[in-house]
Every structure is written in C-alpha cells, then in structure tokens.
Short mmCIF file of C-alpha atoms in Angstrom, two decimals:
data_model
loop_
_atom_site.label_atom_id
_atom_site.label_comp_id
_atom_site.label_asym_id
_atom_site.label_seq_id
_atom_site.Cartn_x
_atom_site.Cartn_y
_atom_site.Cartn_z
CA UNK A 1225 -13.10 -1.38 13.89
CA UNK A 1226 -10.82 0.44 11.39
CA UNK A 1227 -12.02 2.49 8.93
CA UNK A 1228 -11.59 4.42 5.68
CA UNK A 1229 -14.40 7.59 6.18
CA UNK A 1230 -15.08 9.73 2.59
CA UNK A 1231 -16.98 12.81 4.07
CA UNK A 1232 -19.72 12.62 1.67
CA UNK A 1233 -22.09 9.76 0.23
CA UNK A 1234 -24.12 11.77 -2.51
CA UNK A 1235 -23.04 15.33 -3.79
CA UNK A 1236 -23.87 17.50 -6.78
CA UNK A 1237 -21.76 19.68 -8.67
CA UNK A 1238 -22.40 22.05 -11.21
CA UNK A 1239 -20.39 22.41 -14.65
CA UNK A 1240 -16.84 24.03 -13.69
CA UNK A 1241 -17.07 24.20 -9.83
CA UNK A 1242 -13.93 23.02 -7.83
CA UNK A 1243 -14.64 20.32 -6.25
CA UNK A 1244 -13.00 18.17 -3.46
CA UNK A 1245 -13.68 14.46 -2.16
CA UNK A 1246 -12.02 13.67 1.37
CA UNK A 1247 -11.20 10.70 2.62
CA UNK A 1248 -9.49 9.75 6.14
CA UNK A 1249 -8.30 6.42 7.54
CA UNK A 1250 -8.03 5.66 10.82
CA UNK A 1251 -5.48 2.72 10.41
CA UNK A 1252 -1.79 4.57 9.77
CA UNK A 1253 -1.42 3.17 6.80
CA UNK A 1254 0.90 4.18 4.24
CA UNK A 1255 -0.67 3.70 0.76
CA UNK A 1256 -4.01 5.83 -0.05
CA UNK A 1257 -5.56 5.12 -3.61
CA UNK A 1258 -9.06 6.71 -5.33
CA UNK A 1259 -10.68 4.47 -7.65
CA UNK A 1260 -14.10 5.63 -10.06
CA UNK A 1261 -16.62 2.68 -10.51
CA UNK A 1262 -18.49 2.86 -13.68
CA UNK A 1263 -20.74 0.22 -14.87
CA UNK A 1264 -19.24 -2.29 -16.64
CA UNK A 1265 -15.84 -0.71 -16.78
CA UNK A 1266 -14.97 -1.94 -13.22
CA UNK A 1267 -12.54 0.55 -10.84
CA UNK A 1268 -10.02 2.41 -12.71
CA UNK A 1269 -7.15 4.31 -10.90
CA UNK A 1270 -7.31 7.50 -10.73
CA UNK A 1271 -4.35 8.85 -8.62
CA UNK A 1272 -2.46 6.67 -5.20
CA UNK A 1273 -0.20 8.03 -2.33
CA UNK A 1274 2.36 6.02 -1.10
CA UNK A 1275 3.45 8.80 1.57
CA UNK A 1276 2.72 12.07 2.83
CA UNK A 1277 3.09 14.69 -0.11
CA UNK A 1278 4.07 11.80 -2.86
CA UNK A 1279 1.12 10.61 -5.24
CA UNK A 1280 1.49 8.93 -8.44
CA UNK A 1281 -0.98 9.30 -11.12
CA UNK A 1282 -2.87 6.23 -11.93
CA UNK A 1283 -4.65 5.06 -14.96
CA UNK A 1284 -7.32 8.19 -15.39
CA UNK A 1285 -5.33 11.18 -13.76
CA UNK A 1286 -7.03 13.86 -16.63
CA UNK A 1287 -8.97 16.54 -14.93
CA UNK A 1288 -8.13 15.39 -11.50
CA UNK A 1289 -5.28 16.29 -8.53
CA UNK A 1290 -4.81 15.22 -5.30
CA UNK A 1291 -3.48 16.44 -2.27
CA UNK A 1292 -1.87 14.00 0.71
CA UNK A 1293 -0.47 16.67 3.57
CA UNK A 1294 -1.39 14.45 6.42
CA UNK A 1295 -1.06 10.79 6.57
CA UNK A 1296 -4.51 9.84 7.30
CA UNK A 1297 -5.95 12.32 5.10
CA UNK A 1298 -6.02 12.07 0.84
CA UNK A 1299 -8.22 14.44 -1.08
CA UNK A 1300 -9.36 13.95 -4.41
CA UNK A 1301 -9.60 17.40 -6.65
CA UNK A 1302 -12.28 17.77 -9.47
CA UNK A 1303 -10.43 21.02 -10.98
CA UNK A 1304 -13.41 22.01 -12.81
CA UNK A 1305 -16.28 19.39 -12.84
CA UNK A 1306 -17.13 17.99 -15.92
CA UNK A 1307 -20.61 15.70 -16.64
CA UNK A 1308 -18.41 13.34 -17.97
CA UNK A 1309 -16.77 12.80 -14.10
CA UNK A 1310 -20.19 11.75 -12.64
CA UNK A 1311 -19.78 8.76 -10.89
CA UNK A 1312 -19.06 6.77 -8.06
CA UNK A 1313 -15.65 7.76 -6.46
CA UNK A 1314 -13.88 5.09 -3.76
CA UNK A 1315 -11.40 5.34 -1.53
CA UNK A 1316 -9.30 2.66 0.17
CA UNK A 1317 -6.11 2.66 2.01
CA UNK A 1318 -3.41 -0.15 2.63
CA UNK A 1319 -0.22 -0.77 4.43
CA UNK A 1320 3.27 -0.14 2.42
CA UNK A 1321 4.10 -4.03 2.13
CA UNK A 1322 2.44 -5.62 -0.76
CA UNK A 1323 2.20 -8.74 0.99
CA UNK A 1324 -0.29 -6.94 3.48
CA UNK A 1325 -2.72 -5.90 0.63
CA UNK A 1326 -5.94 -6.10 1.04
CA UNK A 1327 -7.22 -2.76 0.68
CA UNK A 1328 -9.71 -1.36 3.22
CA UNK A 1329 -12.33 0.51 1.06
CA UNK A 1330 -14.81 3.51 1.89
CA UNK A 1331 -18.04 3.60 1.49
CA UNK A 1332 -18.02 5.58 -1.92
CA UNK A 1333 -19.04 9.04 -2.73
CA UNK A 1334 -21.96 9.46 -5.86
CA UNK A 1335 -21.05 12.90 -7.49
CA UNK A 1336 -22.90 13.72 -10.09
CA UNK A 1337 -22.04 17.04 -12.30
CA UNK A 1338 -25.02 18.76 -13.82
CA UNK B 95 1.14 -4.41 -17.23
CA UNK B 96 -0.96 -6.71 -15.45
CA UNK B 97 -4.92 -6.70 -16.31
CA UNK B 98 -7.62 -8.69 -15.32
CA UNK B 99 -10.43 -10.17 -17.13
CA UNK B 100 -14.02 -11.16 -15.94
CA UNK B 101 -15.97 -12.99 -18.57
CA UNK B 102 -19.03 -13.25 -16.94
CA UNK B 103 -20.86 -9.62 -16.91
CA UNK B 104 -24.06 -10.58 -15.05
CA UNK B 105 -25.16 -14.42 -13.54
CA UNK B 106 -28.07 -15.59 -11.98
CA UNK B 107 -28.18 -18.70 -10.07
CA UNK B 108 -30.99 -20.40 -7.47
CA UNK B 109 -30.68 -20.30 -3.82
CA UNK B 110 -28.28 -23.55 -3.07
CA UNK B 111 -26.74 -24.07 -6.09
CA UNK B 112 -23.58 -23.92 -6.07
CA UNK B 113 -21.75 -20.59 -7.43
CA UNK B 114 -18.18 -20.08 -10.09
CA UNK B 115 -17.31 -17.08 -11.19
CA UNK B 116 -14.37 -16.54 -13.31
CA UNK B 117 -11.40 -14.38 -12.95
CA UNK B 118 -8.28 -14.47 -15.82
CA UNK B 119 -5.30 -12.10 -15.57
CA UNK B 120 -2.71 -10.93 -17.40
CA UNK B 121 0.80 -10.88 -15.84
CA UNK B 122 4.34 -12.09 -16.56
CA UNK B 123 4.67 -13.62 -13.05
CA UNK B 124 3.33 -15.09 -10.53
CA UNK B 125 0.89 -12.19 -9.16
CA UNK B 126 -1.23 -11.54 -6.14
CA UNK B 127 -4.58 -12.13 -6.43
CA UNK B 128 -7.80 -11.26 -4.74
CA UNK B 129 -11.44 -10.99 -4.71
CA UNK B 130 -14.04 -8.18 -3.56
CA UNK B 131 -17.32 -7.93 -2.77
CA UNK B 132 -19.79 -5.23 -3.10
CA UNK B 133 -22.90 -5.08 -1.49
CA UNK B 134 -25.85 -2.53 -3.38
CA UNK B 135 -24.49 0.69 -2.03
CA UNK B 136 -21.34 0.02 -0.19
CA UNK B 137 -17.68 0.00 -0.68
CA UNK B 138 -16.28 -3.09 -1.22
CA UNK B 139 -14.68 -5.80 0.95
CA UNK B 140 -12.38 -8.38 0.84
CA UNK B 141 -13.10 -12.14 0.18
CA UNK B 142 -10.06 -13.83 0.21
CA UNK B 143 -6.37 -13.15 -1.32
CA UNK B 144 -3.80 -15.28 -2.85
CA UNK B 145 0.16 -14.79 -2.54
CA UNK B 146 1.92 -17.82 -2.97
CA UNK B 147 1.80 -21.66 -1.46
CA UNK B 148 -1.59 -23.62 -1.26
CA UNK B 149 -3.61 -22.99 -4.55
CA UNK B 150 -6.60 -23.40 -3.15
CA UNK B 151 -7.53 -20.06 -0.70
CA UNK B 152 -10.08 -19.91 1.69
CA UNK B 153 -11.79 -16.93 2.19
CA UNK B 154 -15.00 -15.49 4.85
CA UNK B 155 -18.13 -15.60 3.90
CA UNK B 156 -17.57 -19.38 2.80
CA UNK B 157 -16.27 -18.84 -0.64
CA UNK B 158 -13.21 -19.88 -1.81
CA UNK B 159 -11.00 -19.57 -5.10
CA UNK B 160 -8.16 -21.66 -6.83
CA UNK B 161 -5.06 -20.09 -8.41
CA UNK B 162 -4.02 -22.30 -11.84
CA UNK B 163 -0.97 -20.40 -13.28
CA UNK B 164 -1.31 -22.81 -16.39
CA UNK B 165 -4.69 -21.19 -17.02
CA UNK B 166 -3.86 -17.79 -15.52
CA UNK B 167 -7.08 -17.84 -13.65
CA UNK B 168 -8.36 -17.71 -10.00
CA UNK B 169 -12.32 -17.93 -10.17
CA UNK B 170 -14.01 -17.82 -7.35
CA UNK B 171 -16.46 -20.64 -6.06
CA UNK B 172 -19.09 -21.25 -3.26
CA UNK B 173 -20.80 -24.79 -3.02
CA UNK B 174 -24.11 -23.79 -1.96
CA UNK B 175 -25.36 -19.55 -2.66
CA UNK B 176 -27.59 -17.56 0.00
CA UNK B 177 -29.65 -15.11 -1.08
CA UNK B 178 -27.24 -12.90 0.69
CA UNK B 179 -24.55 -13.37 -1.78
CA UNK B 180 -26.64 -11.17 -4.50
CA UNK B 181 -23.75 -8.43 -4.92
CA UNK B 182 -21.30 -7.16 -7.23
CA UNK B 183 -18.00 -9.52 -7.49
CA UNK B 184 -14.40 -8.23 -8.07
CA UNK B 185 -11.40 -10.25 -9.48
CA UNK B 186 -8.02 -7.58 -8.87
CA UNK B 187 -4.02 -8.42 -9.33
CA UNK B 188 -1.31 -6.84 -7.77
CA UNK B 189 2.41 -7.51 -8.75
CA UNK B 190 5.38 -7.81 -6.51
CA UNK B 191 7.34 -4.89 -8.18
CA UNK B 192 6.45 -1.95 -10.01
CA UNK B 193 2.88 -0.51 -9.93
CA UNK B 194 1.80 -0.75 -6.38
CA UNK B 195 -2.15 -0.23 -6.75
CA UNK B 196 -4.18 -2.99 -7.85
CA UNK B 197 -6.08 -3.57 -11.28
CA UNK B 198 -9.67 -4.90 -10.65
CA UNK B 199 -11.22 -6.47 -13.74
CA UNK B 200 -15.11 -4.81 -14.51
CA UNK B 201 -16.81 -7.03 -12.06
CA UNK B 202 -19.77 -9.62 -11.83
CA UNK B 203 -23.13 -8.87 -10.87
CA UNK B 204 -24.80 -11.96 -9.25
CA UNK B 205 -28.15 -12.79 -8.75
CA UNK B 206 -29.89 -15.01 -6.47
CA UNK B 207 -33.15 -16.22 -6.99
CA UNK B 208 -35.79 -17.77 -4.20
#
C-alpha cells in the first residue's frame, strides 16, 4: 500500500525552538505539498515541491522553510516556533500531471508551541 | 485565483437519510474538482474527482457528486448515510495551468445520529 509517513503524530515545542516536521513518500512522486488545518479555516498552503531542491511558497509561507534534497523526502521548518503555529500540519504527495491528482495525504502531525 | 466555498459549517442528519453537502468554487474555467474525507484523527482521503466528461462522478465509499458549471458547484451526495460517514468533508479545485497545489474550501463536519 503506498504511503505518505510524517515522523511524528503529536509534538511540543517551546517558544523559539527550531523545529522540523518530516515527511517521506514511498510512491516516487514528483509534487510534495504541507498544508495546516485549522478549524473552520480549512487547509491552507503553506509551501509545495514540484522537484528535488525547487519549492514554491504557498498561501502561508511566513515563519516557515522547507527543505526537498531527496525526492521522497520534504521537511517542513518552524524557524522559531511561535504559539500562533500550533496546529495540525499535513502532508501529501502527488504525481507531476495534474490529471493524476488526487493527493495521497499523511496522517498529520499536532504541534503545539507553548 | 481559484477558491472554494463550503456553505454548510456543521450538518447533522439520521442514519439512512440521504446526505448533500455543498461545494461552490471560484474559477475562470473549467477546473478539477474533488472531494476528501477525514476521519477523527487521520489524514484525509479521497472520495471521488472530477476532470472533464460525465457530470455526474462516482466515487468509493458510495457517494457521488455532480459538476454544474452554470452553478459553479459540485456538492457531494449519498442516498442513504451510515453512521460511518460521521467525518470531516472537503470540497478542493485544482486548475489546469498555473498554481499546481489545490485550494480546499474550510470543510464540513457531519454528523450521524442513531
């Protein structure tokens, strides 16, 4: 069964640590997204990868990077954790064509940044 | 830019009844449509997805969903709800050029009641 795998389900920060999500598909796809899920605000984009070192920033890039050295692998960075960036953080991956989307999501990550 | 709206912020509906939840988006074109479900605690998966052709999309699960450009909508229907279906509901659009992540509108909670 393919998967998308983000290496944590809950973690907590503190106020200014680094901090970095990882997520790793197991399908060879091209395109690697992170999405945060806030109540009643839906998933808003946060940064994609289309290929191996090129990313895009998406909708709410502030206070966040992202590194893509391996194809499988995209990492969300939390520069310095905020309270404001608790939430729930998803991953998903997809192949290049558009007409192939349907995203394959992970499981989520809760962060929350006391 | 493309956007997607879901009216409906929370519904509750009896076990058998039959189930529509409404999706409107925003787009110049004809865009590519799907819908996501997420279960209490998990990522999300996909439903069904609409591209071009037949209006009317099947999807797993079975729900299905019509695309009606003249209304710009694509809400998503099921004749007769389990108690299984209580989840979180996601209406996205993707467009054939430019952006290449998807917009999800804020989602749908649904409840199911014995």
């Amino acid at each position: 069964d393919v998967k998308v795998t983000q290496s944590s389900r809950y973690l907590v920060k503190r106020t200014g640590e680094k901090v970095f999500l990882e997520c790793v598909q197991d399908m060879d796809h091209e395109n690697m997204f992170w999405y945060r899920q806030d109540p009643g605000l839906g998933l808003r984009l946060i940064y994609f990868s289309y290929d191996v070192k090129m990313k895009e920033k998406g909708d709410i890039p502030e206070g966040y990077s992202v590194s893509r050295e391996k194809k499988e692998r995209f990492s969300l960075i939390l520069e310095s954790a905020s309270t404001n960036q608790t939430s729930m953080y998803l991953c998903a991956s997809s192949l290049r064509d558009r007409r192939s989307y349907g995203y394959t999501f992970g499981s989520g990550t809760r962060l929350t940044v006391v | 830019a493309q956007s997607v709206t879901q009216p409906d912020i929370h519904i509750t509906v009896s076990e058998g009844a039959s189930l529509e939840l409404r999706c409107n988006y925003s787009y110049g074109a004809t865009p590519y449509l799907f819908w996501y479900v997420q279960s209490p605690g998990q990522g999300l998966q996909l439903l069904l997805k609409y591209f071009s052709g037949d209006t009317l999309v099947q999807g797993i699960k079975g729900f299905e969903a019509e695309f009606k450009r003249s209304q710009s909508s694509f809400n998503l229907r099921k004749p007769s709800v389990h108690w299984s279906d209580a989840a979180e509901y996601f209406c996205a659009v993707g467009v054939e050029t430019g952006r290449r992540a998807l917009t999800f509108g804020s989602g749908t909670r649904l409840q199911v009641q014995p």
